[in-house]
Coordinates of C-alpha atoms and ligand atoms in Angstrom, one line a residue:
M3 CA 26.9 -15.1 3.9
G4 CA 24.8 -13.3 1.4
V5 CA 22.2 -15.1 -0.6
R6 CA 24.5 -14.1 -4.1
D7 CA 26.9 -17.5 -3.6
S8 CA 23.8 -19.5 -2.9
A9 CA 23.7 -22.6 -5.5
E10 CA 20.4 -21.5 -6.1
W11 CA 21.0 -18.2 -6.9
Q12 CA 23.6 -19.0 -9.2
A13 CA 21.6 -21.6 -10.4
L14 CA 18.9 -18.1 -12.0
A15 CA 21.7 -16.1 -12.7
E16 CA 23.2 -18.9 -15.1
H17 CA 19.4 -20.0 -16.1
H18 CA 19.0 -16.3 -16.6
R19 CA 21.6 -16.2 -19.4
E20 CA 19.9 -18.6 -21.3
V21 CA 16.4 -17.4 -21.1
G22 CA 16.6 -13.8 -20.3
E23 CA 16.7 -12.4 -23.8
R24 CA 14.0 -14.7 -25.3
H25 CA 11.2 -13.0 -26.6
L26 CA 8.0 -13.8 -25.3
R27 CA 6.6 -14.3 -29.0
D28 CA 8.8 -17.2 -28.7
L29 CA 7.8 -18.4 -25.5
F30 CA 4.4 -18.3 -26.5
A31 CA 4.5 -19.6 -29.9
E32 CA 6.7 -22.8 -28.0
D33 CA 4.7 -23.4 -24.9
P34 CA 1.2 -22.4 -26.4
G35 CA -0.2 -23.6 -22.7
R36 CA 1.3 -21.3 -20.7
G37 CA -1.2 -19.0 -20.6
T38 CA -3.7 -21.0 -19.2
D39 CA -0.8 -23.1 -17.0
L40 CA 1.2 -19.9 -15.7
T41 CA -1.8 -19.1 -13.7
V42 CA -2.7 -19.4 -10.2
A43 CA -6.1 -18.8 -8.6
A44 CA -6.0 -17.6 -4.5
G45 CA -9.3 -16.9 -2.8
D46 CA -11.4 -14.7 -5.2
L47 CA -8.1 -13.3 -7.2
Y48 CA -6.5 -15.0 -10.5
L49 CA -2.8 -14.4 -11.4
D50 CA -1.6 -15.4 -14.8
Y51 CA 1.7 -14.6 -15.1
S52 CA 2.2 -15.8 -18.4
K53 CA 3.5 -12.7 -19.6
N54 CA 6.5 -12.5 -18.4
R55 CA 10.2 -13.2 -19.4
L56 CA 10.7 -17.0 -18.1
T57 CA 10.1 -20.4 -18.3
R58 CA 8.3 -23.4 -16.0
E59 CA 12.0 -23.8 -14.7
T60 CA 12.4 -19.8 -14.1
V61 CA 9.1 -20.8 -11.9
R62 CA 11.0 -24.0 -10.1
L63 CA 13.9 -22.2 -9.9
L64 CA 12.7 -19.2 -7.9
A65 CA 11.0 -21.3 -5.9
A66 CA 13.7 -23.1 -4.9
L67 CA 15.2 -20.1 -3.9
A68 CA 12.5 -19.5 -1.7
E69 CA 12.8 -22.5 0.2
S70 CA 16.2 -22.1 0.5
V71 CA 16.4 -18.6 2.1
G72 CA 13.7 -20.4 4.9
L73 CA 10.8 -18.3 3.7
R74 CA 8.5 -21.0 5.0
E75 CA 10.3 -21.1 8.3
R76 CA 10.8 -17.2 8.6
T77 CA 6.9 -17.2 7.7
E78 CA 5.9 -19.3 10.5
A79 CA 8.2 -17.6 13.0
M80 CA 6.2 -14.5 12.2
F81 CA 2.6 -15.8 12.6
R82 CA 3.7 -17.3 15.9
G83 CA 4.5 -14.1 17.0
E84 CA 8.2 -14.3 17.4
H85 CA 10.3 -10.9 17.1
V86 CA 11.1 -11.1 13.7
N87 CA 11.4 -7.1 13.4
T88 CA 15.2 -7.6 14.7
T89 CA 16.1 -4.2 14.8
E90 CA 13.2 -2.9 17.3
D91 CA 13.2 -6.3 18.7
R92 CA 9.4 -6.9 17.7
A93 CA 6.7 -9.4 17.0
V94 CA 5.2 -8.5 13.4
L95 CA 1.8 -10.2 13.7
H96 CA -0.6 -8.0 11.3
V97 CA -2.2 -11.5 10.3
A98 CA -3.4 -11.7 13.8
L99 CA -5.7 -8.5 13.5
R100 CA -8.0 -10.1 10.9
D101 CA -7.3 -14.0 12.0
P102 CA -11.5 -14.9 13.2
A103 CA -9.8 -17.0 16.2
T104 CA -10.7 -15.0 19.5
S105 CA -8.0 -16.6 21.8
G106 CA -5.2 -18.6 21.6
L107 CA -2.2 -16.6 20.5
E108 CA 0.5 -15.8 23.5
V109 CA 2.7 -12.8 22.4
D110 CA 4.9 -11.6 25.1
G111 CA 2.4 -12.5 27.6
H112 CA -0.3 -11.7 26.4
D113 CA -3.3 -13.5 24.5
V114 CA -2.9 -11.2 20.8
R115 CA -6.3 -12.5 19.7
Q116 CA -8.4 -11.4 22.2
E117 CA -6.7 -8.0 22.6
V118 CA -8.0 -7.6 19.4
H119 CA -11.1 -8.6 19.1
E120 CA -12.1 -6.5 22.5
V121 CA -10.6 -3.7 20.4
L122 CA -12.7 -4.4 16.9
G123 CA -16.3 -5.4 19.6
R124 CA -15.4 -1.7 20.1
M125 CA -14.7 -0.1 17.0
A126 CA -18.1 -1.7 15.7
E127 CA -20.1 -0.3 18.2
F128 CA -18.5 3.4 18.0
A129 CA -19.3 2.9 14.3
D130 CA -22.3 1.8 14.8
R131 CA -23.4 4.8 17.2
V132 CA -21.7 7.0 14.3
R133 CA -23.9 5.8 11.3
G134 CA -27.2 5.6 13.9
G135 CA -26.9 9.4 14.3
E136 CA -26.6 8.4 18.2
W137 CA -23.1 9.5 18.5
T138 CA -23.7 13.4 18.8
G139 CA -21.7 16.2 18.9
H140 CA -21.6 19.3 21.3
T141 CA -24.9 21.1 20.1
G142 CA -26.8 17.6 20.2
E143 CA -26.6 17.1 16.6
R144 CA -25.4 13.8 14.4
I145 CA -22.3 13.6 13.3
R146 CA -22.7 14.0 9.2
A147 CA -18.7 14.5 8.6
V148 CA -15.6 12.2 10.0
V149 CA -12.3 13.6 9.5
N150 CA -9.7 11.1 9.5
I151 CA -6.1 12.6 10.6
G152 CA -3.2 11.1 9.8
I153 CA 0.1 10.6 7.9
G154 CA 1.5 7.4 6.6
G155 CA 0.3 4.4 7.6
S156 CA -1.9 6.2 9.4
D157 CA -3.9 7.9 6.4
L158 CA -2.9 5.8 3.1
G159 CA -4.9 2.5 3.7
P160 CA -8.3 4.1 5.5
A161 CA -8.4 6.7 2.5
M162 CA -7.0 4.0 -0.1
A163 CA -10.0 2.1 1.1
Y164 CA -12.6 4.6 1.8
L165 CA -12.2 5.3 -2.2
A166 CA -11.6 1.9 -3.5
L167 CA -14.7 0.5 -1.4
R168 CA -17.1 3.6 -2.5
D169 CA -20.0 1.1 -3.2
S170 CA -19.8 -0.4 0.2
S171 CA -20.0 3.0 2.2
D172 CA -22.8 5.5 3.5
R173 CA -23.3 7.8 1.0
S174 CA -25.3 10.1 3.7
L175 CA -21.6 10.6 6.0
T176 CA -18.6 12.5 4.0
F177 CA -15.4 11.3 5.0
R178 CA -12.3 13.0 4.4
F179 CA -8.4 12.4 5.3
V180 CA -6.0 14.8 6.1
S181 CA -2.6 14.0 6.0
N182 CA 0.0 16.8 5.1
I183 CA 1.7 19.8 7.3
D184 CA 0.9 21.6 4.5
P185 CA -2.0 24.1 6.2
T186 CA -3.9 23.6 2.8
D187 CA -4.9 20.1 3.6
L188 CA -6.6 21.2 6.7
A189 CA -7.9 24.1 5.7
E190 CA -9.8 22.7 2.1
A191 CA -11.1 19.6 4.2
T192 CA -12.7 21.4 6.5
R193 CA -13.8 24.5 4.3
D194 CA -17.3 23.4 4.0
L195 CA -17.5 21.4 7.1
D196 CA -19.8 22.1 9.9
P197 CA -18.1 21.9 13.1
A198 CA -21.2 20.6 15.2
T199 CA -21.4 17.6 13.4
T200 CA -18.1 16.8 12.4
L201 CA -16.0 14.1 14.3
F202 CA -12.4 13.7 13.9
V203 CA -10.2 11.1 14.2
V204 CA -7.0 10.9 15.2
A205 CA -5.1 8.3 13.8
S206 CA -1.3 8.1 15.5
K207 CA 0.5 5.3 16.1
T208 CA 2.7 7.0 18.1
F209 CA 1.1 9.8 18.7
T210 CA 4.4 12.4 18.5
T211 CA 4.0 12.5 14.1
Q212 CA 4.9 16.5 13.6
E213 CA 2.2 16.2 11.3
T214 CA -0.3 14.4 12.3
L215 CA 0.2 16.6 15.8
T216 CA 0.0 19.7 14.4
N217 CA -2.7 19.3 12.1
A218 CA -4.6 17.8 15.2
R219 CA -4.5 20.7 17.3
E220 CA -5.1 23.6 14.4
A221 CA -8.6 20.9 14.0
R222 CA -9.0 21.0 17.6
R223 CA -9.2 24.6 17.4
W224 CA -11.2 25.3 14.3
L225 CA -13.6 23.0 16.3
V226 CA -13.9 25.1 19.7
E227 CA -14.0 28.1 17.8
G228 CA -16.5 26.9 15.8
L229 CA -18.8 26.0 19.0
G230 CA -18.5 29.2 20.9
G231 CA -15.3 28.0 22.7
D232 CA -16.1 25.8 25.0
G233 CA -13.0 23.0 25.2
K234 CA -15.2 20.2 26.5
A235 CA -16.4 19.6 22.7
V236 CA -13.4 18.2 22.1
A237 CA -14.5 15.1 24.1
E238 CA -17.6 14.8 22.3
H239 CA -16.0 15.4 18.3
F240 CA -12.1 13.8 18.8
V241 CA -11.5 10.6 18.9
A242 CA -7.9 8.9 18.8
V243 CA -6.7 5.6 17.5
S244 CA -3.0 5.2 19.0
T245 CA -0.6 2.9 21.0
N246 CA 0.0 6.2 23.2
A247 CA -2.7 6.4 26.0
E248 CA -0.3 8.4 27.5
K249 CA 0.2 11.0 25.1
V250 CA -3.9 10.7 23.6
A251 CA -4.4 12.1 27.3
E252 CA -2.1 14.9 27.1
F253 CA -3.5 16.5 24.0
G254 CA -7.0 16.1 25.6
I255 CA -8.7 13.3 24.0
D256 CA -10.5 11.1 26.4
T257 CA -8.4 7.8 26.5
A258 CA -12.6 6.0 26.8
N259 CA -12.6 7.5 23.4
M260 CA -9.5 6.1 22.4
F261 CA -8.9 2.2 19.8
G262 CA -5.6 1.0 20.7
F263 CA -3.4 -1.2 18.7
W264 CA 0.2 -2.9 19.8
D265 CA 3.8 -2.2 18.7
W266 CA 4.2 -5.6 17.0
V267 CA 1.6 -4.0 14.3
G268 CA 4.2 -1.3 11.9
G269 CA 2.4 1.5 10.9
R270 CA 2.4 0.4 7.0
Y271 CA 0.6 -2.6 8.2
S272 CA -1.3 -1.4 10.4
F273 CA -4.7 -0.7 7.8
T274 CA -6.5 -3.7 9.4
S275 CA -5.6 -2.9 13.0
A276 CA -8.0 0.5 14.6
I277 CA -6.5 2.6 11.7
G278 CA -9.4 1.4 9.8
L279 CA -11.5 2.9 12.1
S280 CA -13.1 5.6 9.5
L281 CA -13.1 3.1 7.4
M282 CA -15.5 0.7 9.3
V283 CA -17.8 3.7 10.2
A284 CA -17.8 4.1 6.2
I285 CA -18.9 0.6 5.1
G286 CA -19.8 -0.6 8.7
P287 CA -18.8 -3.4 10.4
E288 CA -20.6 -6.5 8.9
Q289 CA -18.3 -5.2 6.0
Y290 CA -15.8 -4.5 7.4
R291 CA -15.5 -7.8 8.5
E292 CA -15.5 -8.9 5.3
L293 CA -12.8 -7.0 4.7
L294 CA -11.0 -8.8 7.1
D295 CA -11.8 -12.2 6.2
G296 CA -10.9 -11.2 2.5
F297 CA -7.0 -10.8 4.2
H298 CA -6.9 -14.0 6.7
T299 CA -7.9 -16.0 3.3
M300 CA -4.2 -14.7 1.7
D301 CA -3.0 -15.6 4.8
E302 CA -3.5 -19.1 5.0
H303 CA -3.1 -19.2 1.3
F304 CA 0.5 -17.5 1.9
R305 CA 0.9 -19.9 4.2
T306 CA -0.1 -23.3 3.6
A307 CA 0.3 -23.2 -0.4
P308 CA 3.4 -24.5 -2.3
Y309 CA 5.6 -21.6 -4.0
E310 CA 5.0 -22.6 -7.4
E311 CA 1.4 -22.4 -6.4
N312 CA 1.4 -19.6 -3.9
L313 CA 0.3 -16.2 -5.7
P314 CA 1.8 -13.3 -3.3
A315 CA 4.9 -15.5 -3.2
L316 CA 5.2 -15.9 -7.0
L317 CA 4.4 -12.2 -6.9
G318 CA 7.4 -11.3 -4.7
L319 CA 9.3 -13.5 -6.9
I320 CA 8.8 -12.8 -10.2
S321 CA 9.1 -9.1 -9.5
L322 CA 12.7 -10.2 -7.6
W323 CA 13.8 -12.0 -10.9
Y324 CA 13.6 -8.6 -12.8
V325 CA 15.1 -6.3 -10.1
D326 CA 18.0 -8.7 -9.5
F327 CA 18.7 -10.4 -12.7
F328 CA 17.8 -8.0 -15.5
G329 CA 18.3 -4.7 -13.8
A330 CA 14.8 -3.3 -13.2
Q331 CA 14.2 -0.7 -10.8
S332 CA 10.6 0.0 -11.2
Q333 CA 7.1 -1.8 -10.6
A334 CA 4.0 -0.1 -12.5
V335 CA 0.7 -1.0 -10.9
L336 CA -2.3 -0.3 -13.3
P337 CA -5.2 -1.0 -12.0
Y338 CA -8.2 -0.7 -14.4
S339 CA -10.6 0.6 -11.5
Q340 CA -10.9 3.9 -10.9
Y341 CA -11.7 3.3 -7.3
L342 CA -8.2 2.1 -7.1
A343 CA -6.8 5.5 -7.6
R344 CA -4.9 5.6 -4.5
F345 CA -4.1 2.1 -4.7
P346 CA -0.4 2.8 -5.9
A347 CA 0.2 5.6 -3.4
Y348 CA -0.6 2.9 -0.4
L349 CA 1.6 0.2 -2.2
Q350 CA 4.6 3.0 -2.5
Q351 CA 4.7 2.8 1.2
L352 CA 3.9 -0.7 1.5
C353 CA 6.9 -2.1 -0.6
M354 CA 9.5 1.2 -0.3
E355 CA 9.6 1.7 3.3
S356 CA 9.8 -2.0 3.4
N357 CA 12.4 -3.2 1.0
G358 CA 14.2 0.0 0.4
K359 CA 17.6 -1.2 2.6
S360 CA 20.9 -2.0 1.7
V361 CA 21.8 -3.5 4.7
R362 CA 20.8 -7.3 5.6
S363 CA 19.6 -8.2 9.2
D364 CA 22.9 -9.0 10.2
G365 CA 23.7 -5.5 9.6
S366 CA 26.0 -6.3 6.4
T367 CA 25.7 -4.7 3.5
V368 CA 23.3 -6.4 0.8
D369 CA 25.2 -8.0 -2.2
V370 CA 22.1 -7.7 -4.4
A371 CA 19.7 -4.9 -5.9
T372 CA 16.8 -5.1 -3.5
G373 CA 13.6 -3.1 -3.7
E374 CA 12.0 -1.5 -6.1
I375 CA 9.9 2.3 -7.2
V376 CA 6.6 1.1 -7.0
W377 CA 4.5 3.9 -9.2
G378 CA 1.3 3.7 -11.1
E379 CA -2.0 5.3 -11.7
P380 CA -5.3 3.5 -12.7
G381 CA -5.3 2.8 -16.4
T382 CA -7.1 4.0 -18.8
N383 CA -5.8 7.6 -17.7
G384 CA -2.0 6.3 -17.8
Q385 CA -2.6 4.7 -21.4
H386 CA -2.3 8.4 -22.8
A387 CA 0.2 9.7 -20.6
F388 CA 3.0 7.6 -19.5
Y389 CA 2.8 4.3 -21.1
Q390 CA 4.5 5.3 -24.8
L391 CA 7.8 4.6 -22.3
L392 CA 6.3 1.4 -21.1
H393 CA 6.1 0.3 -25.3
Q394 CA 9.4 2.1 -26.8
G395 CA 11.1 3.6 -24.0
T396 CA 14.8 2.1 -23.1
V397 CA 14.1 1.2 -19.4
L398 CA 12.4 -2.6 -18.3
V399 CA 9.2 -1.3 -16.3
P400 CA 7.2 -5.0 -15.5
A401 CA 4.0 -4.2 -14.4
D402 CA 0.8 -5.6 -12.6
F403 CA -2.5 -4.6 -15.0
L404 CA -5.7 -5.1 -12.1
G405 CA -9.2 -5.7 -13.8
F406 CA -12.1 -6.7 -12.2
A407 CA -14.7 -8.4 -14.3
Q408 CA -18.0 -6.5 -13.0
P409 CA -18.3 -2.9 -12.7
N410 CA -18.9 -1.1 -9.6
D411 CA -22.5 -0.7 -8.7
L412 CA -22.7 2.8 -9.1
A413 CA -21.9 2.2 -12.3
R414 CA -24.1 -0.7 -13.1
D415 CA -27.2 1.4 -11.6
R416 CA -26.7 3.8 -13.8
D417 CA -26.6 1.2 -16.9
L418 CA -23.1 2.0 -17.7
D419 CA -21.7 -1.7 -18.2
G420 CA -21.3 -1.3 -21.8
M421 CA -18.3 0.7 -21.4
H422 CA -16.7 -1.2 -18.6
D423 CA -16.2 -3.8 -21.9
L424 CA -14.7 -0.7 -23.5
F425 CA -12.3 -0.7 -20.4
L426 CA -11.9 -4.3 -20.1
A427 CA -10.7 -4.3 -23.5
N428 CA -8.1 -1.9 -23.0
F429 CA -7.3 -3.6 -19.9
L430 CA -6.6 -6.9 -22.2
A431 CA -5.4 -5.0 -25.4
Q432 CA -2.2 -3.2 -23.0
P433 CA -0.3 -6.1 -21.6
R434 CA -0.8 -8.3 -24.8
A435 CA 1.0 -4.5 -26.9
L436 CA 3.6 -4.4 -23.9
A437 CA 4.5 -8.3 -24.7
F438 CA 4.1 -9.4 -28.3
G439 CA 4.4 -6.0 -29.9
R440 CA 4.4 -4.9 -33.9
T441 CA 7.5 -6.1 -36.3
A442 CA 8.9 -4.1 -39.1
E443 CA 7.8 -6.1 -41.6
E444 CA 4.4 -5.7 -39.9
V445 CA 4.6 -2.5 -39.9
A446 CA 5.5 -2.2 -43.5
A447 CA 2.6 -4.6 -44.3
E448 CA 0.2 -1.9 -42.7
G449 CA 1.6 0.3 -45.3
A450 CA 3.7 2.6 -43.6
A451 CA 6.5 4.8 -45.3
P452 CA 9.8 3.3 -44.7
D453 CA 10.9 6.4 -42.6
V454 CA 8.5 6.0 -40.2
V455 CA 8.4 2.3 -39.9
P456 CA 10.9 2.1 -37.5
H457 CA 9.5 4.8 -35.4
R458 CA 6.0 2.1 -35.2
V459 CA 7.7 -0.8 -34.6
M460 CA 6.5 -1.9 -31.1
P461 CA 9.7 -4.0 -29.6
G462 CA 7.7 -6.3 -27.2
N463 CA 8.8 -8.5 -24.9
R464 CA 7.5 -6.0 -21.7
P465 CA 6.1 -8.0 -19.4
S466 CA 3.3 -7.4 -17.1
N467 CA 1.5 -10.0 -14.8
A468 CA -2.5 -9.8 -14.8
I469 CA -4.5 -10.1 -11.7
V470 CA -8.3 -10.2 -12.1
A471 CA -11.0 -10.5 -9.6
P472 CA -14.7 -11.2 -10.0
K473 CA -15.7 -7.4 -8.2
L474 CA -13.7 -4.5 -6.3
T475 CA -15.8 -5.9 -2.9
P476 CA -14.8 -5.8 0.5
S477 CA -13.6 -9.0 0.4
V478 CA -11.6 -8.7 -2.9
L479 CA -9.8 -5.3 -1.4
G480 CA -8.6 -7.3 1.4
Q481 CA -7.6 -9.8 -0.5
L482 CA -5.2 -7.9 -2.8
V483 CA -3.6 -5.9 0.0
A484 CA -2.9 -8.8 1.9
A485 CA -1.5 -10.4 -1.0
Y486 CA 0.8 -7.4 -1.9
E487 CA 1.9 -7.3 2.0
H488 CA 3.2 -11.3 1.8
R489 CA 5.1 -10.3 -1.5
V490 CA 6.9 -7.4 0.2
F491 CA 7.9 -10.1 2.7
T492 CA 8.9 -12.9 -0.1
Q493 CA 11.2 -10.6 -1.1
G494 CA 12.6 -8.9 2.2
V495 CA 13.1 -12.8 3.0
V496 CA 15.1 -13.5 -0.3
W497 CA 16.7 -10.2 0.4
G498 CA 18.2 -10.6 4.2
I499 CA 16.8 -7.6 4.9
N500 CA 14.3 -6.6 7.8
S501 CA 11.1 -5.8 6.2
F502 CA 9.4 -4.4 9.6
D503 CA 11.4 -0.7 10.2
Q504 CA 12.2 2.5 8.7
W505 CA 15.3 3.8 10.0
G506 CA 15.9 5.9 6.6
V507 CA 12.5 8.6 7.8
E508 CA 14.5 9.6 11.3
L509 CA 17.5 11.8 9.7
G510 CA 14.8 14.2 8.0
K511 CA 12.6 14.9 11.0
V512 CA 15.4 15.0 12.9
M513 CA 16.8 18.0 11.1
A514 CA 12.9 19.5 10.0
N515 CA 13.2 20.6 14.2
Q516 CA 16.3 21.9 13.8
L517 CA 14.8 24.5 11.1
A518 CA 11.7 25.0 11.9
P519 CA 12.5 27.7 13.9
K520 CA 15.2 28.9 11.8
L521 CA 12.3 30.1 9.5
Q522 CA 9.3 30.9 12.2
S523 CA 12.2 33.2 14.4
E524 CA 11.2 36.9 14.7
S525 CA 15.3 38.1 14.3
A526 CA 17.3 36.7 11.5
P527 CA 18.4 32.8 12.8
E528 CA 21.8 32.0 12.7
Y529 CA 22.9 30.1 9.7
D530 CA 24.6 27.2 10.7
A531 CA 23.4 24.3 8.9
D532 CA 25.0 23.9 5.0
S533 CA 26.0 27.0 2.4
S534 CA 22.6 25.9 0.3
T535 CA 20.2 25.0 3.3
D536 CA 21.4 28.4 4.9
A537 CA 20.6 30.2 1.7
L538 CA 17.5 28.5 1.5
V539 CA 16.2 29.7 4.7
R540 CA 17.2 33.4 3.5
L541 CA 15.0 33.1 0.7
L542 CA 11.9 31.9 2.3
R543 CA 12.4 34.2 5.5
E544 CA 12.7 37.1 2.7
G545 CA 9.7 35.5 0.8
R546 CA 7.5 35.5 4.4
G547 CA 8.6 39.0 4.9
R548 CA 10.8 38.2 7.7
P549 CA 14.1 39.6 8.2
A550 CA 16.7 37.6 6.2
Ligands
G6P614 O1 1.4 6.4 12.7 P1 2.2 7.0 13.2 O2 3.4 7.5 14.6 O3 1.7 8.8 13.1 O4 3.5 7.2 12.1 C1 2.9 7.8 10.7 C2 3.9 7.2 9.5 O5 5.3 8.1 10.0 C3 6.9 7.4 10.1 O6 7.2 8.5 9.9 C4 7.1 6.5 9.4 O7 7.7 6.5 7.9 C5 5.5 5.6 9.0 O8 5.7 4.2 8.7 C6 4.7 6.0 9.7 O9 3.3 5.1 9.4

């Protein structure tokens, strides 16, 4: 049975008819306490969800929906290591990656906690050697630049977090992240680097991904050529992060320099696996542990807190309220932190690859809308670009505003605290303007010409969450990411879909492999795709001076 027929869903549908069109102005006027009551604290995060188009009753009904679909049982099953990823018959245990306990979780005949800590120990040893200058390259020089080669989940986590945690990172080392198979990406990343002092971390769960292996092969060529053609240099300048030792060895990386993880870690949930290696080199093992502890704090909060006080569950349920009852199709994530510039991109994979599904776990078609388009840019840049649509457009875009009380260290060291106050004033102003707007009477009272009044009316009633933390530290970043992971899980369970597979990305990969030879061949290829693709192949071949 689909979720739509359940009594809890129907109760929400009826409730929506009562409160869906109520204005936030009225909701605040009737219940002035909501600004402090419709909030929840978890770890260092404070969520103010009062500026959403809901009442206390909505929260009660959403929590009841979560209970009725067995969110608690599903969560326990995931934490226990049951194969909740049914279509791939795998456990889903990213939460074990940050569990401080060092033993006692048996899954498929292995103590996963023990294995996790063994790899973390090896990563720490490696990170210390690179940071301390003991890991030397082929010419005996210390490493000065670390280039992570990976894509999707093998790139976005460390790339996002490296930027987010610049304050905490060793600024004497250079870090680059190469993901795109566009040759420009690798060429730009290595343009000003010295092969003698560059270390590559090739990160790929499967070690079969076309983009990553192609980039890694070209990086190897750049390195070996740059070091006088000695192939032995590869062992000193390449390490791998993967679940596939065979393919790593086949590529020519010594498996002694491989950091493993397991099939129970999904790509987009792999940030806290060995995929975080380059980040650990950047911030050091101690602060990396703080990051993991931040994740763990949120994991435990999600597992134990009642849903009406459960930060990740509330984020998931409130977003679902808009997707399924208001027809919202997108969710903006607006971090008021330049260091979180890549956070929306990270969340795009986390949310859209997880919940962009139209079939339920049992194979039946979903009977409600699922997933949402996640997008965003750091404030205040977005304000001067797309916020116009958020304020006065015809589509409903719920937004998450993220803000931090304290500025980052670099800004503080430069005595730029005052600027941070202006930044925070914007962080406060935008959600307020979105929620409460400005009426025609107010606009007219300010002396606007009558014909301009309608243009200047701000309708308001545009919902948002505010998530506030004291400062963007490794622990806070961990708490934030874990909160969004569990937000995605909460929605997936209600929708009845498997948030841990990604079959939808396969067909394009197969087709790319079929089309590559048609572009590469010296003579005109066979045109047997479809009339549009065939014409484009012809055009591109002509553009490259190849016989079409
Ligand atoms: O880590 P890899 O095996 O190289 O996979 C990299 C990425 O590619 C795939 O297409 C998946 O859609 C992603 O979930 C994954 O993170």
